[in-house]
PDB file of C-alpha atoms in Angstrom:
ATOM      1  CA  MET A   1     -23.076   4.537  10.656  1.00  0.00           C
ATOM      2  CA  SER A   2     -24.801   3.448  13.851  1.00  0.00           C
ATOM      3  CA  GLY A   3     -27.675   1.389  15.248  1.00  0.00           C
ATOM      4  CA  PRO A   4     -29.134  -1.910  13.959  1.00  0.00           C
ATOM      5  CA  GLU A   5     -28.360  -1.076  10.336  1.00  0.00           C
ATOM      6  CA  SER A   6     -24.694  -0.621  11.226  1.00  0.00           C
ATOM      7  CA  SER A   7     -24.614  -3.886  13.159  1.00  0.00           C
ATOM      8  CA  ASN A   8     -26.190  -5.804  10.295  1.00  0.00           C
ATOM      9  CA  ARG A   9     -23.736  -4.338   7.816  1.00  0.00           C
ATOM     10  CA  VAL A  10     -20.793  -5.241  10.044  1.00  0.00           C
ATOM     11  CA  ASN A  11     -22.000  -8.833  10.401  1.00  0.00           C
ATOM     12  CA  GLN A  12     -22.604  -9.095   6.669  1.00  0.00           C
ATOM     13  CA  ALA A  13     -19.146  -7.724   5.868  1.00  0.00           C
ATOM     14  CA  LEU A  14     -17.473 -10.367   8.010  1.00  0.00           C
ATOM     15  CA  SER A  15     -19.738 -13.284   7.100  1.00  0.00           C
ATOM     16  CA  ASN A  16     -17.606 -14.329   4.123  1.00  0.00           C
ATOM     17  CA  CYS A  17     -13.848 -14.642   3.759  1.00  0.00           C
ATOM     18  CA  TYR A  18     -12.212 -13.892   0.422  1.00  0.00           C
ATOM     19  CA  PRO A  19      -8.564 -14.369  -0.593  1.00  0.00           C
ATOM     20  CA  LEU A  20      -6.930 -10.932  -0.588  1.00  0.00           C
ATOM     21  CA  ILE A  21      -3.582  -9.291  -1.307  1.00  0.00           C
ATOM     22  CA  ASP A  22      -2.521  -6.423   0.963  1.00  0.00           C
ATOM     23  CA  THR A  23      -0.474  -4.487  -1.564  1.00  0.00           C
ATOM     24  CA  HIS A  24       0.945  -1.926   0.865  1.00  0.00           C
ATOM     25  CA  THR A  25       1.858  -2.251   4.551  1.00  0.00           C
ATOM     26  CA  HIS A  26       4.384  -1.063   7.102  1.00  0.00           C
ATOM     27  CA  PHE A  27       3.875  -4.207   9.142  1.00  0.00           C
ATOM     28  CA  ASP A  28       7.536  -4.094  10.163  1.00  0.00           C
ATOM     29  CA  ALA A  29       6.844  -1.008  12.318  1.00  0.00           C
ATOM     30  CA  PRO A  30       7.665  -1.347  16.036  1.00  0.00           C
ATOM     31  CA  VAL A  31       3.999  -0.823  16.923  1.00  0.00           C
ATOM     32  CA  PHE A  32       3.503  -4.480  15.919  1.00  0.00           C
ATOM     33  CA  ASP A  33       6.455  -5.900  17.861  1.00  0.00           C
ATOM     34  CA  ASN A  34       4.386  -7.055  20.837  1.00  0.00           C
ATOM     35  CA  ASP A  35       1.732  -8.996  18.933  1.00  0.00           C
ATOM     36  CA  ARG A  36       2.997  -9.574  15.406  1.00  0.00           C
ATOM     37  CA  GLU A  37       2.408 -13.323  15.636  1.00  0.00           C
ATOM     38  CA  GLN A  38      -1.219 -12.790  16.661  1.00  0.00           C
ATOM     39  CA  GLN A  39      -1.716 -10.268  13.853  1.00  0.00           C
ATOM     40  CA  VAL A  40      -0.309 -12.671  11.265  1.00  0.00           C
ATOM     41  CA  GLN A  41      -2.759 -15.320  12.434  1.00  0.00           C
ATOM     42  CA  SER A  42      -5.648 -12.839  12.349  1.00  0.00           C
ATOM     43  CA  ALA A  43      -4.720 -11.685   8.855  1.00  0.00           C
ATOM     44  CA  TYR A  44      -4.548 -15.262   7.599  1.00  0.00           C
ATOM     45  CA  HIS A  45      -7.945 -16.096   9.048  1.00  0.00           C
ATOM     46  CA  GLN A  46      -9.408 -13.001   7.347  1.00  0.00           C
ATOM     47  CA  GLY A  47      -8.212 -14.239   3.959  1.00  0.00           C
ATOM     48  CA  ILE A  48      -4.933 -12.341   3.536  1.00  0.00           C
ATOM     49  CA  ARG A  49      -2.589 -14.487   1.464  1.00  0.00           C
ATOM     50  CA  HIS A  50       0.049 -11.992   0.316  1.00  0.00           C
ATOM     51  CA  LEU A  51       1.361  -9.002   2.232  1.00  0.00           C
ATOM     52  CA  VAL A  52       3.845  -6.423   0.958  1.00  0.00           C
ATOM     53  CA  LEU A  53       6.255  -4.628   3.304  1.00  0.00           C
ATOM     54  CA  VAL A  54       7.024  -1.248   1.751  1.00  0.00           C
ATOM     55  CA  GLY A  55      10.164   0.775   2.416  1.00  0.00           C
ATOM     56  CA  TYR A  56      10.448   4.458   3.211  1.00  0.00           C
ATOM     57  CA  LEU A  57      13.760   5.003   5.047  1.00  0.00           C
ATOM     58  CA  TYR A  58      17.072   3.306   4.296  1.00  0.00           C
ATOM     59  CA  GLN A  59      17.718   2.762   7.997  1.00  0.00           C
ATOM     60  CA  HIS A  60      14.662   0.469   8.179  1.00  0.00           C
ATOM     61  CA  PHE A  61      15.437  -1.769   5.206  1.00  0.00           C
ATOM     62  CA  GLU A  62      17.182  -4.374   7.362  1.00  0.00           C
ATOM     63  CA  ARG A  63      14.197  -4.362   9.731  1.00  0.00           C
ATOM     64  CA  MET A  64      11.917  -5.201   6.821  1.00  0.00           C
ATOM     65  CA  TYR A  65      13.957  -8.264   5.887  1.00  0.00           C
ATOM     66  CA  ASP A  66      14.074  -9.366   9.524  1.00  0.00           C
ATOM     67  CA  THR A  67      10.287  -9.044   9.692  1.00  0.00           C
ATOM     68  CA  LYS A  68       9.821 -11.059   6.518  1.00  0.00           C
ATOM     69  CA  GLN A  69      12.060 -13.798   7.901  1.00  0.00           C
ATOM     70  CA  LEU A  70      10.083 -13.849  11.144  1.00  0.00           C
ATOM     71  CA  ILE A  71       6.728 -14.041   9.362  1.00  0.00           C
ATOM     72  CA  ASP A  72       7.975 -16.868   7.161  1.00  0.00           C
ATOM     73  CA  LYS A  73       8.895 -18.797  10.311  1.00  0.00           C
ATOM     74  CA  LEU A  74       5.562 -17.989  11.932  1.00  0.00           C
ATOM     75  CA  SER A  75       3.687 -19.233   8.886  1.00  0.00           C
ATOM     76  CA  LYS A  76       5.394 -22.601   9.152  1.00  0.00           C
ATOM     77  CA  ARG A  77       4.730 -22.774  12.894  1.00  0.00           C
ATOM     78  CA  PHE A  78       1.014 -22.205  12.252  1.00  0.00           C
ATOM     79  CA  GLY A  79       1.034 -25.154   9.887  1.00  0.00           C
ATOM     80  CA  ILE A  80       0.575 -22.857   6.909  1.00  0.00           C
ATOM     81  CA  ASP A  81       2.378 -24.479   4.003  1.00  0.00           C
ATOM     82  CA  THR A  82       4.549 -21.771   2.479  1.00  0.00           C
ATOM     83  CA  GLY A  83       5.459 -23.912  -0.493  1.00  0.00           C
ATOM     84  CA  GLU A  84       5.700 -21.718  -3.559  1.00  0.00           C
ATOM     85  CA  HIS A  85       2.658 -23.136  -5.311  1.00  0.00           C
ATOM     86  CA  ASN A  86       0.427 -23.940  -2.345  1.00  0.00           C
ATOM     87  CA  GLU A  87      -2.902 -22.127  -2.295  1.00  0.00           C
ATOM     88  CA  SER A  88      -2.822 -21.806   1.511  1.00  0.00           C
ATOM     89  CA  ASP A  89       0.338 -19.676   1.516  1.00  0.00           C
ATOM     90  CA  PHE A  90       0.764 -16.628   3.676  1.00  0.00           C
ATOM     91  CA  CYS A  91       3.562 -14.917   1.790  1.00  0.00           C
ATOM     92  CA  THR A  92       5.417 -11.727   2.617  1.00  0.00           C
ATOM     93  CA  HIS A  93       7.182  -9.592   0.032  1.00  0.00           C
ATOM     94  CA  ILE A  94       9.401  -6.516   0.109  1.00  0.00           C
ATOM     95  CA  ALA A  95       9.454  -3.251  -1.818  1.00  0.00           C
ATOM     96  CA  LEU A  96      12.445  -0.950  -1.338  1.00  0.00           C
ATOM     97  CA  GLY A  97      12.241   2.814  -1.726  1.00  0.00           C
ATOM     98  CA  LEU A  98      13.122   6.229  -0.326  1.00  0.00           C
ATOM     99  CA  HIS A  99       9.911   8.075   0.563  1.00  0.00           C
ATOM    100  CA  PRO A 100       9.571  11.755  -0.449  1.00  0.00           C
ATOM    101  CA  PHE A 101       8.161  12.788   2.941  1.00  0.00           C
ATOM    102  CA  TYR A 102      11.552  12.008   4.503  1.00  0.00           C
ATOM    103  CA  ILE A 103      13.601  13.627   1.758  1.00  0.00           C
ATOM    104  CA  GLU A 104      15.796  15.591   4.164  1.00  0.00           C
ATOM    105  CA  GLN A 105      16.922  12.324   5.772  1.00  0.00           C
ATOM    106  CA  HIS A 106      17.921  10.724   2.471  1.00  0.00           C
ATOM    107  CA  THR A 107      21.454  11.008   1.102  1.00  0.00           C
ATOM    108  CA  ASP A 108      23.014  10.214  -2.250  1.00  0.00           C
ATOM    109  CA  ALA A 109      24.746   7.315  -0.513  1.00  0.00           C
ATOM    110  CA  HIS A 110      21.301   5.913   0.302  1.00  0.00           C
ATOM    111  CA  LEU A 111      20.411   6.042  -3.384  1.00  0.00           C
ATOM    112  CA  THR A 112      23.575   4.141  -4.236  1.00  0.00           C
ATOM    113  CA  GLU A 113      22.959   1.567  -1.507  1.00  0.00           C
ATOM    114  CA  LEU A 114      19.359   1.166  -2.636  1.00  0.00           C
ATOM    115  CA  ALA A 115      20.427   0.460  -6.206  1.00  0.00           C
ATOM    116  CA  GLN A 116      22.938  -2.115  -4.960  1.00  0.00           C
ATOM    117  CA  MET A 117      20.360  -3.832  -2.739  1.00  0.00           C
ATOM    118  CA  VAL A 118      17.921  -4.025  -5.640  1.00  0.00           C
ATOM    119  CA  ALA A 119      20.621  -5.578  -7.818  1.00  0.00           C
ATOM    120  CA  ASP A 120      21.584  -8.074  -5.100  1.00  0.00           C
ATOM    121  CA  SER A 121      18.188  -9.110  -3.759  1.00  0.00           C
ATOM    122  CA  ARG A 122      15.640  -8.101  -6.418  1.00  0.00           C
ATOM    123  CA  PRO A 123      12.687  -6.962  -4.308  1.00  0.00           C
ATOM    124  CA  LEU A 124       9.100  -7.234  -5.492  1.00  0.00           C
ATOM    125  CA  ALA A 125       8.951  -3.526  -6.359  1.00  0.00           C
ATOM    126  CA  ILE A 126      10.539  -0.103  -5.897  1.00  0.00           C
ATOM    127  CA  GLY A 127       8.632   1.983  -3.401  1.00  0.00           C
ATOM    128  CA  GLU A 128       7.318   3.977  -1.986  1.00  0.00           C
ATOM    129  CA  ILE A 129       8.632   6.811  -4.112  1.00  0.00           C
ATOM    130  CA  GLY A 130       7.242  10.053  -5.502  1.00  0.00           C
ATOM    131  CA  LEU A 131       6.495  13.642  -4.519  1.00  0.00           C
ATOM    132  CA  ASP A 132       4.929  15.223  -1.440  1.00  0.00           C
ATOM    133  CA  THR A 133       4.190  18.894  -0.695  1.00  0.00           C
ATOM    134  CA  PHE A 134       1.990  18.298   2.338  1.00  0.00           C
ATOM    135  CA  THR A 135       3.863  20.884   4.432  1.00  0.00           C
ATOM    136  CA  ASP A 136       5.158  24.337   3.584  1.00  0.00           C
ATOM    137  CA  ALA A 137       8.727  23.182   4.236  1.00  0.00           C
ATOM    138  CA  MET A 138       8.378  20.517   1.560  1.00  0.00           C
ATOM    139  CA  LYS A 139       7.297  23.127  -0.972  1.00  0.00           C
ATOM    140  CA  GLU A 140      10.611  24.958  -0.629  1.00  0.00           C
ATOM    141  CA  PRO A 141      12.339  24.917  -4.040  1.00  0.00           C
ATOM    142  CA  ASP A 142      15.529  23.197  -2.864  1.00  0.00           C
ATOM    143  CA  VAL A 143      13.588  20.554  -0.949  1.00  0.00           C
ATOM    144  CA  PHE A 144      11.180  19.891  -3.803  1.00  0.00           C
ATOM    145  CA  ASP A 145      14.042  19.763  -6.313  1.00  0.00           C
ATOM    146  CA  LYS A 146      15.690  17.075  -4.199  1.00  0.00           C
ATOM    147  CA  GLN A 147      12.413  15.145  -4.122  1.00  0.00           C
ATOM    148  CA  LYS A 148      12.193  15.252  -7.900  1.00  0.00           C
ATOM    149  CA  ARG A 149      15.822  14.154  -8.280  1.00  0.00           C
ATOM    150  CA  PHE A 150      15.331  11.174  -5.964  1.00  0.00           C
ATOM    151  CA  PHE A 151      12.057  10.292  -7.675  1.00  0.00           C
ATOM    152  CA  LYS A 152      13.693  10.205 -11.105  1.00  0.00           C
ATOM    153  CA  ALA A 153      16.706   8.272  -9.822  1.00  0.00           C
ATOM    154  CA  GLN A 154      14.478   5.572  -8.346  1.00  0.00           C
ATOM    155  CA  LEU A 155      12.426   5.399 -11.526  1.00  0.00           C
ATOM    156  CA  ASP A 156      15.754   4.833 -13.288  1.00  0.00           C
ATOM    157  CA  THR A 157      16.479   1.932 -10.938  1.00  0.00           C
ATOM    158  CA  ALA A 158      13.044   0.454 -11.652  1.00  0.00           C
ATOM    159  CA  VAL A 159      13.684   0.637 -15.395  1.00  0.00           C
ATOM    160  CA  THR A 160      17.148  -0.881 -15.045  1.00  0.00           C
ATOM    161  CA  HIS A 161      15.798  -3.868 -13.151  1.00  0.00           C
ATOM    162  CA  GLN A 162      12.386  -3.997 -14.857  1.00  0.00           C
ATOM    163  CA  LEU A 163      10.435  -3.653 -11.607  1.00  0.00           C
ATOM    164  CA  PRO A 164       7.090  -1.988 -10.822  1.00  0.00           C
ATOM    165  CA  VAL A 165       6.987   1.105  -8.624  1.00  0.00           C
ATOM    166  CA  MET A 166       4.715   2.106  -5.759  1.00  0.00           C
ATOM    167  CA  LEU A 167       3.974   5.796  -5.916  1.00  0.00           C
ATOM    168  CA  HIS A 168       3.429   8.118  -2.976  1.00  0.00           C
ATOM    169  CA  ILE A 169       1.954  11.302  -4.426  1.00  0.00           C
ATOM    170  CA  ARG A 170       0.423  13.908  -2.135  1.00  0.00           C
ATOM    171  CA  LYS A 171      -0.516  17.415  -3.214  1.00  0.00           C
ATOM    172  CA  ALA A 172       1.847  17.089  -6.161  1.00  0.00           C
ATOM    173  CA  HIS A 173      -0.116  15.091  -8.722  1.00  0.00           C
ATOM    174  CA  ALA A 174       0.455  17.403 -11.674  1.00  0.00           C
ATOM    175  CA  GLU A 175       4.215  17.504 -11.087  1.00  0.00           C
ATOM    176  CA  ALA A 176       4.390  13.737 -10.661  1.00  0.00           C
ATOM    177  CA  LEU A 177       2.391  13.114 -13.812  1.00  0.00           C
ATOM    178  CA  ALA A 178       4.709  15.418 -15.768  1.00  0.00           C
ATOM    179  CA  ILE A 179       7.763  13.465 -14.585  1.00  0.00           C
ATOM    180  CA  LEU A 180       6.161  10.112 -15.339  1.00  0.00           C
ATOM    181  CA  LYS A 181       5.098  11.151 -18.819  1.00  0.00           C
ATOM    182  CA  ALA A 182       8.625  12.308 -19.641  1.00  0.00           C
ATOM    183  CA  HIS A 183      10.404   9.331 -18.092  1.00  0.00           C
ATOM    184  CA  GLU A 184      11.342   6.034 -19.721  1.00  0.00           C
ATOM    185  CA  TYR A 185       9.382   4.166 -17.047  1.00  0.00           C
ATOM    186  CA  ASP A 186       6.278   2.614 -18.658  1.00  0.00           C
ATOM    187  CA  ALA A 187       3.681   1.304 -16.207  1.00  0.00           C
ATOM    188  CA  HIS A 188       1.834  -0.465 -19.022  1.00  0.00           C
ATOM    189  CA  THR A 189       4.885  -2.710 -19.315  1.00  0.00           C
ATOM    190  CA  LEU A 190       6.359  -2.687 -15.817  1.00  0.00           C
ATOM    191  CA  GLY A 191       3.209  -2.348 -13.717  1.00  0.00           C
ATOM    192  CA  GLY A 192       2.870   0.000 -10.772  1.00  0.00           C
ATOM    193  CA  ILE A 193       0.510   1.305  -8.111  1.00  0.00           C
ATOM    194  CA  ALA A 194      -0.525   4.840  -7.190  1.00  0.00           C
ATOM    195  CA  HIS A 195      -0.533   3.968  -3.504  1.00  0.00           C
ATOM    196  CA  SER A 196      -3.217   5.434  -1.235  1.00  0.00           C
ATOM    197  CA  PHE A 197      -4.520   7.549  -4.084  1.00  0.00           C
ATOM    198  CA  SER A 198      -5.675  10.968  -2.879  1.00  0.00           C
ATOM    199  CA  GLY A 199      -6.205  13.028  -6.022  1.00  0.00           C
ATOM    200  CA  GLY A 200      -9.309  14.082  -7.888  1.00  0.00           C
ATOM    201  CA  GLU A 201     -11.298  12.534 -10.706  1.00  0.00           C
ATOM    202  CA  GLN A 202      -9.136  13.754 -13.582  1.00  0.00           C
ATOM    203  CA  GLU A 203      -5.933  12.821 -11.772  1.00  0.00           C
ATOM    204  CA  ALA A 204      -7.252   9.348 -11.038  1.00  0.00           C
ATOM    205  CA  LYS A 205      -7.988   8.774 -14.702  1.00  0.00           C
ATOM    206  CA  ALA A 206      -4.610  10.218 -15.695  1.00  0.00           C
ATOM    207  CA  PHE A 207      -2.675   7.738 -13.554  1.00  0.00           C
ATOM    208  CA  VAL A 208      -4.745   4.821 -14.812  1.00  0.00           C
ATOM    209  CA  LYS A 209      -4.218   5.986 -18.382  1.00  0.00           C
ATOM    210  CA  LEU A 210      -0.470   5.781 -17.743  1.00  0.00           C
ATOM    211  CA  GLY A 211      -0.877   2.159 -16.652  1.00  0.00           C
ATOM    212  CA  PHE A 212      -1.015   2.453 -12.864  1.00  0.00           C
ATOM    213  CA  LYS A 213      -3.546   0.819 -10.570  1.00  0.00           C
ATOM    214  CA  LEU A 214      -5.094   3.037  -7.902  1.00  0.00           C
ATOM    215  CA  GLY A 215      -4.389   1.862  -4.355  1.00  0.00           C
ATOM    216  CA  VAL A 216      -7.519   2.078  -2.178  1.00  0.00           C
ATOM    217  CA  THR A 217      -7.151   2.197   1.621  1.00  0.00           C
ATOM    218  CA  GLY A 218      -9.433   2.385   4.635  1.00  0.00           C
ATOM    219  CA  GLN A 219     -10.131   6.000   3.685  1.00  0.00           C
ATOM    220  CA  VAL A 220     -12.824   4.691   1.344  1.00  0.00           C
ATOM    221  CA  THR A 221     -14.792   3.457   4.365  1.00  0.00           C
ATOM    222  CA  ASN A 222     -15.372   7.049   5.481  1.00  0.00           C
ATOM    223  CA  PRO A 223     -18.592   8.453   3.949  1.00  0.00           C
ATOM    224  CA  ASN A 224     -17.111  11.944   4.303  1.00  0.00           C
ATOM    225  CA  ALA A 225     -14.228  11.091   1.940  1.00  0.00           C
ATOM    226  CA  LYS A 226     -16.376  12.339  -0.928  1.00  0.00           C
ATOM    227  CA  LYS A 227     -13.546  13.536  -3.182  1.00  0.00           C
ATOM    228  CA  LEU A 228     -11.814  10.160  -2.975  1.00  0.00           C
ATOM    229  CA  ARG A 229     -14.995   8.189  -3.528  1.00  0.00           C
ATOM    230  CA  ARG A 230     -15.886  10.319  -6.572  1.00  0.00           C
ATOM    231  CA  ALA A 231     -12.386   9.830  -7.987  1.00  0.00           C
ATOM    232  CA  ILE A 232     -12.558   6.064  -7.591  1.00  0.00           C
ATOM    233  CA  GLN A 233     -16.005   5.958  -9.173  1.00  0.00           C
ATOM    234  CA  ALA A 234     -14.867   8.145 -12.083  1.00  0.00           C
ATOM    235  CA  ALA A 235     -11.855   5.944 -12.776  1.00  0.00           C
ATOM    236  CA  VAL A 236     -13.995   2.812 -12.667  1.00  0.00           C
ATOM    237  CA  ASP A 237     -16.629   4.386 -14.919  1.00  0.00           C
ATOM    238  CA  THR A 238     -13.918   4.976 -17.521  1.00  0.00           C
ATOM    239  CA  TYR A 239     -11.601   1.980 -17.072  1.00  0.00           C
ATOM    240  CA  GLY A 240     -13.599  -0.630 -15.148  1.00  0.00           C
ATOM    241  CA  ILE A 241     -12.789  -2.275 -11.827  1.00  0.00           C
ATOM    242  CA  GLU A 242      -9.564  -3.489 -13.431  1.00  0.00           C
ATOM    243  CA  CYS A 243      -7.937  -0.197 -12.380  1.00  0.00           C
ATOM    244  CA  LEU A 244      -8.018  -0.793  -8.606  1.00  0.00           C
ATOM    245  CA  VAL A 245      -6.057  -2.620  -5.916  1.00  0.00           C
ATOM    246  CA  ILE A 246      -6.584  -2.526  -2.149  1.00  0.00           C
ATOM    247  CA  GLU A 247      -4.217  -2.024   0.760  1.00  0.00           C
ATOM    248  CA  THR A 248      -4.207  -1.330   4.478  1.00  0.00           C
ATOM    249  CA  ASP A 249      -1.118   0.927   4.651  1.00  0.00           C
ATOM    250  CA  CYS A 250      -1.044  -0.318   8.250  1.00  0.00           C
ATOM    251  CA  PRO A 251      -0.566   0.974  10.868  1.00  0.00           C
ATOM    252  CA  ASP A 252      -2.183   3.999   9.169  1.00  0.00           C
ATOM    253  CA  MET A 253      -5.511   4.508   7.354  1.00  0.00           C
ATOM    254  CA  THR A 254      -7.637   2.582   9.849  1.00  0.00           C
ATOM    255  CA  PRO A 255     -11.128   1.836   8.459  1.00  0.00           C
ATOM    256  CA  ILE A 256     -13.663   4.033  10.195  1.00  0.00           C
ATOM    257  CA  MET A 257     -15.579   1.062  11.644  1.00  0.00           C
ATOM    258  CA  CYS A 258     -12.376  -0.230  13.255  1.00  0.00           C
ATOM    259  CA  GLN A 259     -11.507   2.970  15.093  1.00  0.00           C
ATOM    260  CA  THR A 260     -11.856   2.856  18.846  1.00  0.00           C
ATOM    261  CA  SER A 261     -11.030   6.482  19.679  1.00  0.00           C
ATOM    262  CA  ASN A 262     -11.411   9.964  18.268  1.00  0.00           C
ATOM    263  CA  SER A 263      -8.042   9.977  16.501  1.00  0.00           C
ATOM    264  CA  GLN A 264      -9.538  10.515  13.077  1.00  0.00           C
ATOM    265  CA  GLN A 265      -6.160  11.278  11.525  1.00  0.00           C
ATOM    266  CA  LEU A 266      -5.570   7.582  10.910  1.00  0.00           C
ATOM    267  CA  ALA A 267      -8.652   7.304   8.729  1.00  0.00           C
ATOM    268  CA  LEU A 268      -8.192  10.642   7.052  1.00  0.00           C
ATOM    269  CA  GLY A 269      -4.598  10.068   6.045  1.00  0.00           C
ATOM    270  CA  GLN A 270      -1.830  11.832   7.899  1.00  0.00           C
ATOM    271  CA  SER A 271       1.849  11.402   7.142  1.00  0.00           C
ATOM    272  CA  PRO A 272       2.854   7.729   6.818  1.00  0.00           C
ATOM    273  CA  ASP A 273       5.517   7.873   9.521  1.00  0.00           C
ATOM    274  CA  SER A 274       4.818   4.458  10.985  1.00  0.00           C
ATOM    275  CA  ASP A 275       7.185   4.981  13.897  1.00  0.00           C
ATOM    276  CA  SER A 276       5.393   8.165  14.993  1.00  0.00           C
ATOM    277  CA  LYS A 277       2.128   6.397  15.657  1.00  0.00           C
ATOM    278  CA  MET A 278       3.166   4.532  18.809  1.00  0.00           C
ATOM    279  CA  ALA A 279       0.827   6.643  20.939  1.00  0.00           C
ATOM    280  CA  HIS A 280      -2.128   5.525  18.830  1.00  0.00           C
ATOM    281  CA  ALA A 281      -1.595   1.762  19.121  1.00  0.00           C
ATOM    282  CA  HIS A 282      -5.246   1.349  20.135  1.00  0.00           C
ATOM    283  CA  ASP A 283      -6.294   2.821  16.793  1.00  0.00           C
ATOM    284  CA  ARG A 284      -3.575   1.317  14.615  1.00  0.00           C
ATOM    285  CA  ASN A 285      -4.574  -0.350  11.417  1.00  0.00           C
ATOM    286  CA  ILE A 286      -3.810  -4.065  10.981  1.00  0.00           C
ATOM    287  CA  PRO A 287      -3.686  -6.368   7.942  1.00  0.00           C
ATOM    288  CA  ALA A 288      -6.789  -8.221   9.190  1.00  0.00           C
ATOM    289  CA  ASN A 289      -8.803  -5.038   8.547  1.00  0.00           C
ATOM    290  CA  LEU A 290      -8.386  -5.334   4.770  1.00  0.00           C
ATOM    291  CA  PRO A 291     -11.825  -6.989   4.260  1.00  0.00           C
ATOM    292  CA  TRP A 292     -13.428  -3.714   5.390  1.00  0.00           C
ATOM    293  CA  VAL A 293     -11.844  -1.994   2.392  1.00  0.00           C
ATOM    294  CA  LEU A 294     -13.228  -4.714   0.155  1.00  0.00           C
ATOM    295  CA  SER A 295     -16.735  -4.435   1.615  1.00  0.00           C
ATOM    296  CA  SER A 296     -16.838  -0.619   1.418  1.00  0.00           C
ATOM    297  CA  LEU A 297     -15.526  -0.644  -2.134  1.00  0.00           C
ATOM    298  CA  SER A 298     -18.088  -3.293  -3.049  1.00  0.00           C
ATOM    299  CA  GLU A 299     -20.858  -1.110  -1.688  1.00  0.00           C
ATOM    300  CA  LEU A 300     -19.548   2.037  -3.387  1.00  0.00           C
ATOM    301  CA  LEU A 301     -19.239   0.409  -6.809  1.00  0.00           C
ATOM    302  CA  GLY A 302     -22.269  -1.857  -6.627  1.00  0.00           C
ATOM    303  CA  VAL A 303     -20.160  -4.938  -7.337  1.00  0.00           C
ATOM    304  CA  SER A 304     -20.452  -8.155  -5.316  1.00  0.00           C
ATOM    305  CA  GLN A 305     -17.620  -8.843  -2.902  1.00  0.00           C
ATOM    306  CA  ASP A 306     -16.993 -12.213  -4.528  1.00  0.00           C
ATOM    307  CA  LYS A 307     -16.558 -10.735  -7.999  1.00  0.00           C
ATOM    308  CA  LEU A 308     -14.584  -7.767  -6.708  1.00  0.00           C
ATOM    309  CA  ALA A 309     -12.210  -9.894  -4.613  1.00  0.00           C
ATOM    310  CA  LYS A 310     -11.301 -12.048  -7.608  1.00  0.00           C
ATOM    311  CA  GLN A 311     -10.743  -9.025  -9.831  1.00  0.00           C
ATOM    312  CA  LEU A 312      -8.670  -7.210  -7.194  1.00  0.00           C
ATOM    313  CA  TRP A 313      -6.455 -10.278  -6.885  1.00  0.00           C
ATOM    314  CA  GLN A 314      -5.841 -10.280 -10.623  1.00  0.00           C
ATOM    315  CA  ASN A 315      -5.318  -6.508 -10.628  1.00  0.00           C
ATOM    316  CA  SER A 316      -2.696  -6.832  -7.897  1.00  0.00           C
ATOM    317  CA  CYS A 317      -0.871  -9.524  -9.855  1.00  0.00           C
ATOM    318  CA  ASP A 318      -0.970  -7.343 -12.965  1.00  0.00           C
ATOM    319  CA  ALA A 319       0.319  -4.305 -11.066  1.00  0.00           C
ATOM    320  CA  LEU A 320       3.156  -6.239  -9.425  1.00  0.00           C
ATOM    321  CA  LYS A 321       3.942  -8.383 -12.478  1.00  0.00           C
ATOM    322  CA  VAL A 322       3.512 -11.689 -10.659  1.00  0.00           C
ATOM    323  CA  ASN A 323       1.406 -14.766 -11.278  1.00  0.00           C
ATOM    324  CA  TRP A 324      -0.040 -15.738  -7.916  1.00  0.00           C
ATOM    325  CA  ALA A 325      -2.795 -18.352  -8.243  1.00  0.00           C
ATOM    326  CA  TYR A 326      -6.155 -17.336  -6.811  1.00  0.00           C
ATOM    327  CA  PRO A 327      -7.029 -19.775  -3.996  1.00  0.00           C
ATOM    328  CA  THR A 328     -10.175 -21.760  -4.669  1.00  0.00           C
TER     329      THR A 328
END
């Protein structure tokens, strides 16, 4: 996308501000430490009203709560009323989970501690959890067996506490679907999101059929992401726009129009190790970029941004089993 047409599209995309929920971020990552206050302000001015911090390593759980506390203070300093029922809220929420990509760093003690933290603090959701065979090492039988065991254990915790889950599934969709179909966890009842969905058309429809919403990131802004765009379209053709939510997954998955260098891996979806991306701070994704996901999805589906934004808000509430009023 380049030239006058690109410029006009950019201006059009930013001409309106819609209330949005960023259903998946790693905004607690150190890459935001130097300008987190500025990024909170930017996100608020771009319409972000709810932001979810999602866990992946036990050692970072405390950091997530510290970040939430800081953002809550910042919101009050900006004059943003964080009263529970105020439409001008900027609210931060926490999901706790042990990510499959880091399975070798997880211990059974972490599972126990996670379950205790969920019982004590009741996070918004359990996540991100699931299966990942992105590398050859992760396909090793003992490693993959451990992934499956941790996945099932965290699904158990979600059922015990009646919480939605945020799935991370990469190159293991069939195996994940088999586990979900056999497990007591019921997304139709508990909610849930297939975060940063990366499967094909049939897999997309299979997750939606189980009750999950498909999480759409900045990947959808890339015209070359044809498999993803076909999968989203196929799911919507079958189930309607009710099956989608949007997310930044910041600092990863930078929308293509927001990239300032040639590090395409952020748009094309590399491993979500937020702490490993310090060298790419100039290309990091930020919560304020979420409207680009909305505008690209609107264009792909042929649905107005206004209509889509309202439906995505409701979809997010349905997926997370909350009742957040849509600001008017």
